[in-house]
């Protein structure tokens, strides 16, 4: 549909130019979540046609803290590409983003395909490794304001990710302390239990929700479980780090 293609170009251009746009639902209050996922798929197809490679899926709004911060109370997912990967310990150029925020996450690396309704046990059996991660979210909408169809069309605010060292998923990651620090001072403190009660539930939800839109979680994919706390709005000069109990840490420095 041409209309959806046009909307996909609008969100894609906003991302490319790091320029905020009005919420799509302002002009189209009836935009459905279904059309929003179609816009997301088309906008990510534009990225792939520019040479980016699909690397996985991110889950969003899987914790109460996140739902409250943005005022959307439904889980959503987005598509990750290799262009979003940021070097652990490296720099994040603020000018390449509209108004980026960082948030503490746990990420899964899959060794088996997962699709549709799977149990937590089946989901765990597909996990090769887990790692601490920070996601950079950057809503392309003015003032970081949106409702569900807006954020879904905007690839669920996907912008960047910093992934720490991978380790065996055998460790119990149901309730690990997660501390997001800014210049060494704790800013957001939470637990992996805030992610749907257990992060594996986010992986189960990812398998189910992507299948609803004709996709599967493929071997080699990474799946971000969603943030355990509210996100921190980044400023130039900050070093932002995340420490996850028993899992390790990641950090990044914010530059111009
Ligand atoms: C939507 C994306 C939410 C998460 O981890 O909850 C998300 C947003 O807050 O802009 O990535
Ligand atoms: Mg996130």
mmCIF file of N, CA, C and O and ligand atoms in Angstrom, residues 58-60 103 105 135 137 226-227, ligand 2:
data_model
loop_
_atom_site.group_PDB
_atom_site.id
_atom_site.type_symbol
_atom_site.label_atom_id
_atom_site.label_comp_id
_atom_site.label_asym_id
_atom_site.label_seq_id
_atom_site.Cartn_x
_atom_site.Cartn_y
_atom_site.Cartn_z
ATOM 1 N N UNK A 58 13.951 -6.544 19.362
ATOM 2 C CA UNK A 58 13.928 -5.972 20.714
ATOM 3 C C UNK A 58 12.494 -5.938 21.222
ATOM 4 O O UNK A 58 11.559 -5.655 20.462
ATOM 5 N N UNK A 59 12.365 -6.251 22.495
ATOM 6 C CA UNK A 59 11.065 -6.144 23.140
ATOM 7 C C UNK A 59 11.047 -4.825 23.894
ATOM 8 O O UNK A 59 12.058 -4.382 24.445
ATOM 9 N N UNK A 60 9.886 -4.200 23.936
ATOM 10 C CA UNK A 60 9.772 -2.922 24.628
ATOM 11 C C UNK A 60 8.555 -2.894 25.525
ATOM 12 O O UNK A 60 7.578 -3.605 25.302
ATOM 13 N N UNK A 103 18.965 2.713 28.606
ATOM 14 C CA UNK A 103 18.205 1.923 29.572
ATOM 15 C C UNK A 103 18.838 0.545 29.761
ATOM 16 O O UNK A 103 19.472 0.005 28.852
ATOM 17 N N UNK A 105 19.247 -3.383 30.204
ATOM 18 C CA UNK A 105 18.562 -4.556 29.658
ATOM 19 C C UNK A 105 19.394 -5.826 29.831
ATOM 20 O O UNK A 105 20.564 -5.788 30.196
ATOM 21 N N UNK A 135 20.304 -0.401 26.012
ATOM 22 C CA UNK A 135 19.698 -0.015 24.748
ATOM 23 C C UNK A 135 19.659 1.504 24.659
ATOM 24 O O UNK A 135 19.409 2.187 25.657
ATOM 25 N N UNK A 137 17.451 4.168 23.139
ATOM 26 C CA UNK A 137 16.173 4.389 22.465
ATOM 27 C C UNK A 137 16.123 5.853 22.057
ATOM 28 O O UNK A 137 16.684 6.719 22.736
ATOM 29 N N UNK A 226 14.036 -5.934 27.066
ATOM 30 C CA UNK A 226 13.313 -4.736 27.499
ATOM 31 C C UNK A 226 13.922 -4.206 28.792
ATOM 32 O O UNK A 226 14.524 -4.946 29.564
ATOM 33 N N UNK A 227 13.730 -2.923 29.024
ATOM 34 C CA UNK A 227 14.405 -2.281 30.157
ATOM 35 C C UNK A 227 13.746 -2.618 31.487
ATOM 36 O O UNK A 227 12.527 -2.740 31.579
HETATM 37 MG MG1 LIG B 2 14.521 -1.084 25.433
#
